[in-house]
Coordinates of C-alpha atoms in Angstrom, one line a residue:
M1 CA 0.0 0.0 0.0
R2 CA 2.9 2.3 0.9
R3 CA 4.3 1.7 -2.6
H4 CA 1.2 3.2 -4.1
W5 CA 0.8 6.3 -1.9
H6 CA 2.6 8.4 -4.5
F7 CA 0.1 7.3 -7.1
F8 CA -2.9 8.2 -4.9
F9 CA -1.4 11.6 -4.0
L10 CA -0.9 12.3 -7.7
L11 CA -4.5 11.3 -8.5
T12 CA -5.8 13.5 -5.7
I13 CA -3.8 16.5 -6.9
L14 CA -4.9 15.9 -10.5
N15 CA -8.5 15.7 -9.4
L16 CA -8.3 18.9 -7.4
T17 CA -6.6 20.7 -10.2
T18 CA -9.2 19.5 -12.7
C19 CA -12.0 20.7 -10.4
A20 CA -10.3 24.1 -10.0
L21 CA -9.9 24.4 -13.7
A22 CA -13.4 23.3 -14.3
E23 CA -14.6 25.9 -11.8
S24 CA -12.4 28.6 -13.3
A25 CA -13.6 27.7 -16.8
H26 CA -17.2 27.9 -15.6
D27 CA -16.6 31.3 -14.0
D28 CA -15.0 32.7 -17.2
G29 CA -17.8 31.2 -19.3
S30 CA -20.5 32.9 -17.2
V31 CA -19.4 36.3 -18.2
P32 CA -19.9 36.9 -21.9
L33 CA -16.9 38.0 -24.0
V34 CA -17.2 41.1 -26.3
D35 CA -14.6 41.6 -29.0
A36 CA -13.3 45.2 -28.9
R37 CA -12.5 45.1 -32.6
A38 CA -16.0 44.3 -33.7
L39 CA -18.4 47.0 -34.9
Y40 CA -21.8 46.2 -33.3
Q41 CA -24.5 48.1 -35.2
D42 CA -27.5 47.1 -33.2
A43 CA -28.4 47.0 -29.5
M44 CA -26.5 44.1 -27.9
V45 CA -28.0 43.3 -24.4
D46 CA -28.2 39.7 -25.7
R47 CA -24.4 39.7 -25.9
V48 CA -23.9 40.5 -22.2
A49 CA -25.1 39.2 -18.9
F50 CA -27.2 41.0 -16.3
L51 CA -28.4 40.6 -12.8
A52 CA -31.0 42.5 -10.8
E53 CA -30.3 43.9 -7.3
Q54 CA -32.3 42.4 -4.5
G55 CA -32.8 44.8 -1.6
E56 CA -29.9 47.2 -1.0
A57 CA -27.7 48.7 -3.7
L58 CA -24.6 46.6 -4.6
S59 CA -21.1 48.0 -5.0
V60 CA -18.7 47.0 -7.7
D61 CA -16.8 44.7 -5.4
E62 CA -20.0 43.1 -4.2
V63 CA -21.1 42.4 -7.8
Q64 CA -17.7 40.9 -8.6
S65 CA -17.8 38.7 -5.6
L66 CA -21.3 37.6 -6.3
I67 CA -20.3 36.6 -9.8
R68 CA -17.4 34.6 -8.5
E69 CA -19.4 32.9 -5.8
N70 CA -22.6 32.3 -7.7
P71 CA -22.2 32.5 -11.5
A72 CA -25.8 31.4 -11.9
A73 CA -26.9 34.8 -10.6
L74 CA -26.1 36.1 -14.1
K75 CA -28.9 36.0 -16.5
H76 CA -28.9 36.3 -20.3
S77 CA -31.4 38.1 -22.6
E78 CA -32.6 36.5 -25.8
T79 CA -33.1 39.9 -27.4
G80 CA -30.9 42.9 -28.0
V81 CA -33.0 45.2 -25.7
L82 CA -34.0 44.6 -22.1
A83 CA -37.4 45.9 -21.0
N84 CA -38.5 45.4 -17.4
G85 CA -41.4 47.8 -16.9
I86 CA -42.0 50.6 -14.5
N87 CA -40.2 51.1 -11.1
T88 CA -38.3 47.9 -11.3
S89 CA -35.1 47.1 -9.3
P90 CA -31.7 48.4 -10.6
I91 CA -29.8 46.1 -12.9
W92 CA -26.2 45.4 -13.6
L93 CA -24.9 44.6 -17.1
V94 CA -21.7 42.5 -17.1
A95 CA -19.3 41.7 -19.9
D96 CA -15.6 41.1 -20.5
V97 CA -14.2 43.2 -23.4
L98 CA -11.2 41.5 -25.1
N99 CA -8.7 43.4 -27.1
P100 CA -6.4 40.9 -28.8
T101 CA -4.2 43.5 -30.4
D102 CA -1.2 45.4 -29.1
D103 CA -2.9 48.8 -29.4
T104 CA -5.7 50.5 -27.6
I105 CA -9.1 50.6 -29.2
L106 CA -11.4 53.6 -28.7
R107 CA -15.0 52.6 -28.2
R108 CA -18.2 54.3 -27.0
V109 CA -20.4 52.4 -24.7
S110 CA -23.9 54.0 -24.5
V111 CA -27.4 53.1 -23.3
G112 CA -29.7 54.6 -26.0
T113 CA -32.6 55.4 -23.7
G114 CA -33.1 59.1 -22.8
W115 CA -35.2 58.7 -19.6
L116 CA -33.0 56.5 -17.4
E117 CA -32.3 58.3 -14.1
Q118 CA -28.8 57.1 -13.4
V119 CA -26.3 55.0 -15.4
D120 CA -22.9 54.2 -13.9
F121 CA -20.1 52.8 -16.2
F122 CA -17.3 50.8 -14.5
L123 CA -14.3 49.6 -16.5
I124 CA -11.8 47.4 -14.7
T125 CA -8.5 46.4 -16.2
E126 CA -5.6 44.7 -14.4
D127 CA -2.7 46.9 -13.6
R128 CA -4.9 50.0 -14.1
P129 CA -7.1 51.9 -11.7
P130 CA -10.8 51.3 -12.3
Q131 CA -12.6 53.9 -14.4
H132 CA -16.0 55.3 -13.5
F133 CA -18.3 57.3 -15.9
V134 CA -21.8 58.6 -15.1
G135 CA -24.9 59.7 -17.0
G136 CA -28.7 59.9 -16.6
D137 CA -31.4 62.3 -15.6
R138 CA -30.4 62.7 -12.0
I139 CA -27.1 64.4 -13.0
P140 CA -27.0 67.9 -14.6
L141 CA -25.9 67.8 -18.2
D142 CA -22.5 69.4 -17.6
E143 CA -21.7 67.0 -14.8
R144 CA -22.1 63.9 -16.8
S145 CA -19.0 62.1 -18.2
I146 CA -20.2 63.0 -21.7
A147 CA -22.6 66.0 -21.8
K148 CA -25.2 64.2 -23.9
R149 CA -28.8 63.2 -23.3
I150 CA -28.0 59.6 -23.8
P151 CA -25.8 58.1 -21.0
S152 CA -22.4 57.3 -22.7
A153 CA -18.8 56.6 -21.9
D154 CA -15.8 56.8 -24.2
Y155 CA -12.9 54.4 -23.3
Q156 CA -9.6 53.4 -24.7
F157 CA -9.6 49.6 -24.3
P158 CA -6.0 48.4 -23.6
P159 CA -4.7 45.1 -24.9
G160 CA -6.0 42.2 -23.0
K161 CA -9.3 41.8 -21.1
T162 CA -11.3 44.6 -19.5
R163 CA -14.3 43.9 -17.2
L164 CA -17.3 46.2 -18.2
L165 CA -20.0 46.8 -15.5
L166 CA -23.0 49.0 -15.9
R167 CA -25.5 49.9 -13.2
I168 CA -28.8 51.2 -14.4
E169 CA -31.5 52.7 -12.1
T170 CA -34.8 54.4 -13.0
A171 CA -38.4 54.6 -11.8
D172 CA -39.5 54.9 -15.4
P173 CA -39.9 51.9 -17.7
M174 CA -36.6 50.0 -17.6
V175 CA -35.7 49.9 -21.3
V176 CA -32.0 49.2 -21.8
R177 CA -30.6 49.5 -25.3
L178 CA -26.8 48.9 -24.9
Y179 CA -24.5 50.0 -27.8
F180 CA -20.8 49.2 -28.2
S181 CA -19.5 51.0 -31.2
S182 CA -17.1 53.5 -32.7
I183 CA -17.6 57.2 -32.1
A184 CA -18.5 57.7 -35.8
A185 CA -21.2 55.0 -35.6
S186 CA -22.6 56.5 -32.4
H187 CA -22.8 59.9 -34.1
S188 CA -24.6 58.4 -37.1
R189 CA -27.1 56.7 -34.9
E190 CA -27.7 59.9 -33.0
Q191 CA -28.2 61.8 -36.2
S192 CA -30.8 59.3 -37.5
E193 CA -32.7 59.6 -34.2
T194 CA -32.4 63.4 -34.4
A195 CA -33.8 63.5 -37.9
F196 CA -36.8 61.3 -36.9
Y197 CA -37.6 63.5 -33.9
S198 CA -37.1 66.7 -36.0
F199 CA -39.7 65.4 -38.4
V200 CA -42.2 64.5 -35.7
Y201 CA -41.7 67.7 -33.7
G202 CA -41.7 69.8 -36.9
V203 CA -45.1 68.4 -37.9
M204 CA -46.6 68.7 -34.4
F205 CA -45.1 72.2 -33.8
A206 CA -46.4 73.5 -37.1
L207 CA -49.9 72.1 -36.4
S208 CA -49.8 73.6 -32.9
A209 CA -48.7 77.1 -34.1
Y210 CA -51.2 77.0 -37.0
N211 CA -54.1 76.3 -34.6
L212 CA -52.9 78.9 -32.2
M213 CA -53.1 81.5 -34.9
L214 CA -56.6 80.2 -35.9
F215 CA -57.6 80.6 -32.3
A216 CA -56.2 84.2 -32.2
G217 CA -58.2 85.0 -35.3
L218 CA -61.4 83.1 -34.8
R219 CA -61.6 82.9 -31.0
K220 CA -62.8 79.3 -31.2
R221 CA -61.6 77.3 -28.2
R222 CA -61.3 74.0 -30.1
Y223 CA -58.3 75.5 -31.9
L224 CA -56.7 76.5 -28.6
Y225 CA -57.3 73.0 -27.1
Y226 CA -55.9 71.3 -30.2
S227 CA -52.8 73.6 -30.1
L228 CA -52.3 72.6 -26.4
Y229 CA -52.9 68.9 -27.3
T230 CA -50.2 68.8 -30.0
G231 CA -47.9 71.1 -28.0
S232 CA -48.1 69.0 -24.8
F233 CA -47.3 65.9 -26.8
V234 CA -44.1 67.5 -28.0
A235 CA -43.3 68.6 -24.5
M236 CA -44.1 65.2 -23.0
T237 CA -41.9 63.2 -25.5
A238 CA -39.1 65.8 -25.3
S239 CA -39.0 65.4 -21.5
Y240 CA -39.0 61.7 -21.8
N241 CA -36.3 61.2 -24.4
G242 CA -34.0 63.8 -22.8
I243 CA -34.2 66.4 -25.5
G244 CA -36.0 68.8 -23.2
M245 CA -33.2 68.6 -20.6
A246 CA -30.4 68.7 -23.2
L247 CA -31.8 71.9 -24.8
L248 CA -34.1 73.7 -22.3
W249 CA -33.4 72.7 -18.7
P250 CA -29.9 71.2 -18.4
E251 CA -29.6 71.9 -14.7
A252 CA -33.2 71.3 -13.6
V253 CA -32.7 67.8 -12.3
G254 CA -35.8 67.9 -10.1
W255 CA -38.1 69.1 -12.9
Q256 CA -36.7 66.3 -15.2
Q257 CA -37.8 63.7 -12.7
W258 CA -41.4 65.0 -12.4
A259 CA -41.9 66.5 -15.9
P260 CA -42.8 63.2 -17.7
P261 CA -45.7 62.1 -15.5
L262 CA -47.0 65.7 -15.2
L263 CA -46.8 66.3 -19.0
M264 CA -48.5 63.0 -19.7
L265 CA -51.5 64.2 -17.6
C266 CA -51.4 67.5 -19.4
F267 CA -51.4 65.7 -22.8
A268 CA -54.3 63.5 -21.9
S269 CA -56.4 66.4 -20.3
S270 CA -55.8 68.7 -23.3
G271 CA -56.7 65.9 -25.7
L272 CA -60.0 65.3 -23.8
A273 CA -60.7 69.1 -23.7
F274 CA -60.3 69.2 -27.4
A275 CA -62.5 66.1 -27.9
T276 CA -65.3 67.4 -25.7
N277 CA -65.3 70.8 -27.5
F278 CA -65.0 69.3 -31.0
L279 CA -67.8 66.8 -30.4
N280 CA -69.8 69.3 -28.3
T281 CA -70.4 66.8 -25.5
Q282 CA -71.5 69.5 -23.1
R283 CA -74.6 69.9 -25.2
Y284 CA -75.2 66.4 -26.6
R285 CA -73.7 64.3 -23.8
P286 CA -73.8 66.4 -20.6
R287 CA -73.4 63.4 -18.3
L288 CA -70.3 62.1 -20.2
H289 CA -69.0 65.7 -20.2
R290 CA -69.2 65.9 -16.4
T291 CA -67.7 62.5 -16.0
I292 CA -64.7 63.4 -18.0
Q293 CA -64.2 66.6 -16.0
T294 CA -64.4 64.7 -12.8
I295 CA -61.8 62.2 -14.0
G296 CA -59.4 65.0 -15.0
V297 CA -59.7 66.7 -11.7
A298 CA -59.2 63.4 -9.8
Y299 CA -56.1 62.5 -11.8
F300 CA -54.4 65.9 -11.1
A301 CA -55.4 65.7 -7.4
L302 CA -53.8 62.2 -7.2
F303 CA -50.7 63.5 -8.9
G304 CA -50.5 66.3 -6.4
A305 CA -50.6 63.8 -3.6
C306 CA -47.9 61.7 -5.2
F307 CA -45.7 64.8 -5.5
A308 CA -46.3 65.9 -1.9
L309 CA -45.3 62.4 -0.8
G310 CA -42.3 62.2 -3.1
E311 CA -43.7 59.0 -4.7
Q312 CA -42.3 59.4 -8.2
G313 CA -42.8 55.7 -9.1
L314 CA -46.5 55.9 -8.1
A315 CA -46.9 59.1 -10.1
L316 CA -45.5 57.3 -13.1
R317 CA -47.9 54.4 -12.7
L318 CA -50.7 56.9 -12.4
A319 CA -49.6 58.6 -15.6
F320 CA -49.3 55.4 -17.5
L321 CA -52.8 54.4 -16.2
V322 CA -54.1 57.6 -17.8
V323 CA -53.1 56.4 -21.3
P324 CA -55.6 53.5 -21.6
V325 CA -58.4 55.5 -19.9
F326 CA -57.7 58.5 -22.2
T327 CA -57.7 56.3 -25.3
A328 CA -60.9 54.5 -24.3
L329 CA -62.7 57.8 -23.6
M330 CA -61.5 59.3 -26.9
L331 CA -62.6 56.2 -28.9
Y332 CA -66.0 56.1 -27.1
M333 CA -66.7 59.7 -27.8
G334 CA -65.7 59.4 -31.4
I335 CA -67.8 56.3 -32.0
S336 CA -70.9 57.6 -30.3
S337 CA -70.6 60.9 -32.2
W338 CA -70.3 59.1 -35.5
V339 CA -73.2 56.9 -34.7
S340 CA -75.2 60.0 -33.8
G341 CA -74.6 61.4 -37.3
N342 CA -71.6 63.6 -36.8
Q343 CA -69.7 62.8 -40.0
S344 CA -66.6 64.9 -39.0
A345 CA -66.2 62.3 -36.1
R346 CA -65.0 59.7 -38.6
Y347 CA -61.6 61.5 -38.9
F348 CA -61.5 62.0 -35.2
M349 CA -62.2 58.3 -34.5
L350 CA -59.8 57.0 -37.0
G351 CA -57.0 59.4 -35.8
T352 CA -57.7 58.3 -32.2
L353 CA -57.6 54.7 -33.1
V354 CA -54.2 55.1 -34.9
S355 CA -52.7 57.0 -31.9
A356 CA -54.2 54.4 -29.5
V357 CA -52.7 51.5 -31.4
G358 CA -49.3 53.3 -31.5
A359 CA -49.4 54.1 -27.8
S360 CA -50.4 50.6 -26.9
I361 CA -47.6 49.1 -29.0
T362 CA -45.0 51.4 -27.5
A363 CA -46.3 50.7 -24.0
L364 CA -46.2 46.9 -24.5
T365 CA -42.7 47.3 -26.1
V366 CA -41.1 49.3 -23.2
S367 CA -42.9 47.1 -20.7
G368 CA -41.3 44.0 -22.2
V369 CA -44.6 42.3 -23.0
I370 CA -43.8 42.1 -26.7
T371 CA -40.4 41.8 -28.3
Y372 CA -38.6 45.0 -28.8
T373 CA -38.4 46.5 -32.3
Q374 CA -37.5 50.0 -33.5
I375 CA -41.0 50.4 -35.0
G376 CA -42.6 49.3 -31.7
Y377 CA -40.4 51.7 -29.8
Y378 CA -41.4 54.7 -32.0
A379 CA -45.0 53.6 -32.7
V380 CA -46.4 56.2 -30.3
D381 CA -44.7 59.0 -32.2
I382 CA -45.7 57.7 -35.6
G383 CA -49.3 57.1 -34.4
M384 CA -49.5 60.6 -33.0
V385 CA -48.3 62.2 -36.2
V386 CA -51.0 60.3 -38.1
D387 CA -53.5 61.2 -35.4
A388 CA -52.6 64.9 -35.6
I389 CA -53.0 65.0 -39.4
L390 CA -56.4 63.2 -39.3
L391 CA -57.6 65.5 -36.5
M392 CA -56.5 68.5 -38.7
L393 CA -58.6 66.9 -41.5
A394 CA -61.5 66.7 -39.0
L395 CA -61.1 70.3 -38.1
A396 CA -60.9 71.3 -41.8
D397 CA -64.0 69.2 -42.5
L398 CA -65.8 71.0 -39.6
V399 CA -64.7 74.4 -40.8
R400 CA -65.9 73.5 -44.3
K401 CA -69.3 72.4 -43.0
T402 CA -69.5 75.5 -40.8
K403 CA -68.7 77.7 -43.7
K404 CA -71.2 76.0 -45.9
A405 CA -73.9 76.3 -43.2
R406 CA -73.0 80.0 -42.7
M407 CA -73.2 80.6 -46.5
A408 CA -76.5 78.7 -46.6
A409 CA -77.8 80.8 -43.7
E410 CA -76.6 84.0 -45.4
R411 CA -78.2 82.9 -48.6
T412 CA -81.4 82.1 -46.8
A413 CA -81.4 85.5 -45.3
Q414 CA -81.2 87.0 -48.8
I415 CA -84.1 85.0 -50.1
D416 CA -87.8 85.7 -49.8
L417 CA -89.2 82.5 -48.3
L418 CA -92.6 82.9 -49.9
T419 CA -91.6 83.6 -53.5
G420 CA -88.1 82.2 -53.7
L421 CA -86.9 85.5 -55.2
N422 CA -84.1 87.7 -53.8
N423 CA -85.3 90.0 -51.0
R424 CA -84.0 93.5 -50.6
R425 CA -80.9 92.3 -48.6
G426 CA -80.0 89.9 -51.5
F427 CA -80.8 92.4 -54.2
L428 CA -78.9 95.5 -53.1
P429 CA -75.2 94.2 -53.0
V430 CA -75.5 92.7 -56.5
A431 CA -77.4 95.7 -57.9
E432 CA -74.8 98.1 -56.5
S433 CA -72.0 96.1 -58.1
L434 CA -73.8 96.0 -61.5
W435 CA -74.6 99.7 -61.2
S436 CA -70.9 100.6 -60.5
L437 CA -69.7 98.5 -63.4
V438 CA -72.1 100.0 -65.8
K439 CA -71.3 103.5 -64.6
R440 CA -67.5 103.0 -65.1
K441 CA -68.2 101.8 -68.7
N442 CA -70.7 104.6 -69.2
R443 CA -73.4 102.1 -70.4
N444 CA -77.2 102.2 -70.1
I445 CA -79.0 100.8 -67.1
C446 CA -82.6 101.1 -65.9
V447 CA -84.6 100.3 -62.7
A448 CA -88.3 99.2 -62.6
M449 CA -90.6 99.2 -59.6
I450 CA -93.6 96.8 -59.9
D451 CA -96.7 96.7 -57.7
I452 CA -99.8 94.4 -57.8
D453 CA -102.9 96.5 -58.2
H454 CA -105.7 96.2 -55.6
F455 CA -103.8 93.4 -53.7
K456 CA -105.4 94.5 -50.4
D457 CA -108.8 93.7 -51.8
I458 CA -107.7 90.2 -52.7
N459 CA -106.5 89.6 -49.1
D460 CA -109.7 91.0 -47.7
Q461 CA -112.0 89.0 -50.1
Y462 CA -110.2 85.7 -50.2
G463 CA -108.0 85.7 -47.1
H464 CA -104.3 86.0 -46.6
A465 CA -103.5 82.4 -47.5
T466 CA -105.1 82.9 -51.0
G467 CA -103.3 86.2 -51.2
D468 CA -100.0 84.5 -50.6
R469 CA -100.7 81.9 -53.3
V470 CA -101.5 84.8 -55.7
L471 CA -98.4 86.6 -54.8
K472 CA -96.3 83.5 -55.3
K473 CA -97.9 82.9 -58.7
I474 CA -97.3 86.4 -59.9
A475 CA -93.6 86.2 -58.6
G476 CA -93.1 83.1 -60.7
E477 CA -94.6 84.7 -63.8
L478 CA -92.4 87.8 -63.3
D479 CA -89.3 85.5 -62.9
R480 CA -90.1 83.6 -66.1
S481 CA -90.7 86.9 -68.0
R482 CA -87.4 88.6 -67.1
R483 CA -84.5 88.4 -69.4
H484 CA -81.3 86.5 -68.6
G485 CA -79.1 89.0 -66.7
D486 CA -81.9 91.0 -65.3
L487 CA -82.1 91.1 -61.5
L488 CA -85.5 90.6 -59.9
A489 CA -86.4 90.9 -56.2
R490 CA -89.3 91.1 -53.9
W491 CA -89.0 94.6 -52.5
G492 CA -91.6 94.2 -49.8
G493 CA -95.3 93.4 -49.5
E494 CA -96.8 93.2 -53.0
E495 CA -94.0 95.3 -54.5
F496 CA -91.1 94.0 -56.7
T497 CA -88.0 95.6 -58.2
L498 CA -86.2 94.9 -61.4
L499 CA -82.7 96.0 -62.5
L500 CA -82.0 96.0 -66.2
P501 CA -78.3 96.3 -67.0
E502 CA -77.2 97.3 -70.6
T503 CA -80.7 98.5 -71.2
D504 CA -81.9 101.9 -72.5
E505 CA -85.2 103.5 -71.8
S506 CA -87.1 102.2 -74.8
E507 CA -85.9 98.6 -74.1
A508 CA -86.9 99.0 -70.5
L509 CA -90.4 100.1 -71.5
T510 CA -90.7 97.1 -73.8
V511 CA -89.7 94.7 -71.0
A512 CA -92.0 96.4 -68.5
E513 CA -94.9 96.3 -71.0
R514 CA -94.3 92.5 -71.5
F515 CA -94.5 92.0 -67.7
R516 CA -97.8 94.0 -67.6
Q517 CA -99.4 92.0 -70.4
N518 CA -98.3 88.6 -69.0
I519 CA -99.7 89.4 -65.6
E520 CA -102.9 90.7 -67.1
Q521 CA -103.4 87.4 -68.9
L522 CA -102.5 85.4 -65.8
V523 CA -105.4 83.5 -64.1
V524 CA -105.0 82.0 -60.6
N525 CA -107.3 79.1 -59.8
D526 CA -108.0 79.0 -56.1
R527 CA -110.3 76.0 -55.4
G528 CA -112.5 76.8 -58.4
R529 CA -112.4 80.6 -58.0
L530 CA -110.6 82.4 -60.8
I531 CA -108.6 85.4 -59.7
R532 CA -107.1 87.9 -62.1
C533 CA -104.6 90.6 -61.3
T534 CA -102.9 93.5 -62.9
I535 CA -99.7 95.4 -62.1
S536 CA -98.4 98.9 -62.3
V537 CA -94.8 99.6 -63.3
G538 CA -92.5 102.6 -62.8
V539 CA -89.3 102.8 -64.8
A540 CA -86.3 105.1 -64.3
S541 CA -83.1 105.3 -66.4
R542 CA -79.6 106.7 -65.7
H543 CA -78.7 109.8 -67.7
S544 CA -76.0 111.3 -65.6
E545 CA -72.6 110.2 -64.1
H546 CA -73.7 111.3 -60.6
I547 CA -76.9 109.3 -60.4
T548 CA -76.8 106.6 -57.7
L549 CA -78.8 103.4 -57.5
N550 CA -80.8 104.7 -54.6
H551 CA -81.7 107.8 -56.6
A552 CA -82.8 105.7 -59.5
I553 CA -84.9 103.5 -57.3
A554 CA -86.6 106.5 -55.7
R555 CA -87.4 107.9 -59.1
A556 CA -88.8 104.6 -60.3
D557 CA -91.0 104.5 -57.2
E558 CA -92.2 108.0 -58.1
Q559 CA -93.2 106.8 -61.6
L560 CA -94.9 103.8 -60.0
Y561 CA -97.0 106.2 -58.0
Q562 CA -97.9 108.1 -61.2
A563 CA -99.0 104.9 -62.8
K564 CA -101.2 104.2 -59.8
V565 CA -102.7 107.7 -59.9
Q566 CA -103.4 107.5 -63.6
G567 CA -105.5 104.3 -63.3
R568 CA -103.2 101.4 -62.7
N569 CA -102.4 98.5 -65.1
Q570 CA -99.9 100.7 -67.0
V571 CA -96.2 101.6 -67.2
S572 CA -94.8 105.1 -66.3
T573 CA -91.3 106.3 -67.1
G574 CA -89.1 109.3 -66.3
R575 CA -85.4 110.2 -66.6
T576 CA -83.0 110.6 -63.7
S577 CA -80.5 113.4 -64.2
D578 CA -78.8 116.3 -62.5
Q579 CA -81.4 118.8 -64.0
P580 CA -84.3 120.0 -62.0
E581 CA -87.1 117.5 -62.0
G582 CA -90.0 118.2 -64.3
N583 CA -93.3 116.3 -65.0
P584 CA -92.5 112.7 -65.6
A585 CA -93.3 111.3 -69.0
Q586 CA -96.1 108.8 -68.9
T587 CA -97.0 105.8 -71.0

């Protein structure tokens, strides 16, 4: 047995060495390896390991020790982006970066999410002091390692292996998009994102400014609410993606923490204010209108309570709860208004549906419910642009219908409802224009005043209903008898006026005489009673540059009076001039 103790000792040493090597190999294999030479174009969380803190915050040494003692604590993502939802525990990303060359390699490590509160980068290399870089919304812009909205760190990776550790903490949705790239590739990615946001914000800002100008000119509150709706969306997303802090409030760390949930509430409330005004729920759905107002006040009261208690995570949950409630209310109002016959609501409903789908896709993406994609991440912005354009179409359609209704009302106000002819209000503007045109060209023009003879006797004998039928019949005959281009109107009562452009006195007399004869031959059958009527006509023509339309009408009215005095059923004419008036010529 003693002869073999050397053999057993050798086996024991070999077994222990094998176990140690196996443990060492397992330890090395648990931390993924990243090649410093590679140019990774996409997010690469799936190429690193991660672990979530449980309880108290961990230090770098504690994380290193945990990895050595329990490699199984490290987890691996199947996708390039890690999404853990709202108010989750801080996480650590771990990887070893290998530089197999003899030269240093400059790389930028960044986390392409603009709303993370704090990101700490730790780079540990043997024979070098550890390097620490910081970024995130809790740190003023000029105090970050790189003064950018996206947490980033630039590092010259030396030959050999460097341990990369990132600690990420936020109360917002934990969306981690890790990039490991050259400086040029990082700039290119930032420029692409900037171009996208420039387009989105450009569209939204233009719509907001345009509607604000419409409000200033028209004083319609729907334009103000729509301007606030689009403007608050820009403010909300700019605060979330870090653009607001980078450009407007680089030192306001406290505001940056509370701005996203507050602006989300402002966005939802301004959208509902626009919807209720646009769909006129206060008039058509008063109970729904009061319910929406109550919900809005309750949400802001709860947010105030969260702010007073310093519960940022709870405020964020409240704000994210607003989104589905806001979407449901907008869709409900749009559908109910469309069903009720409001055709403009079809644009509203379609736009709301698009923005709701976009917001839902983005919410599910950042919450980790569905697999991360670039389209899913930006779906809320794309949906909101489409929504804004469709709502602008809805506003344009509403303006068009309002204008059409106003024109119809104005036209109705210019029409005599009984006869269908122009009334005095409809006649005078057109007649003034024609008179001015003829005057500039020094052409002929005449005016005729027409009155139904003994019309009061018809009303007294047959009643006013029959009188109205007679009046309507005579108006129709006068309208058929006029020439194309002549302007006929009911002047009031049983009196009519006729403007005859490009007509001299003899032609006007011919037209007036034809009117008189046609009415004289007209028979109105009123339930077997045959009613005949005659008319008297006064005609005046323009013979001076200084004669106005009102002067001509007054002179025609004088000639009508002469026709009445001389026995009715005749035409009387007289000239309008600057000369003293004499006895009118009579026909």
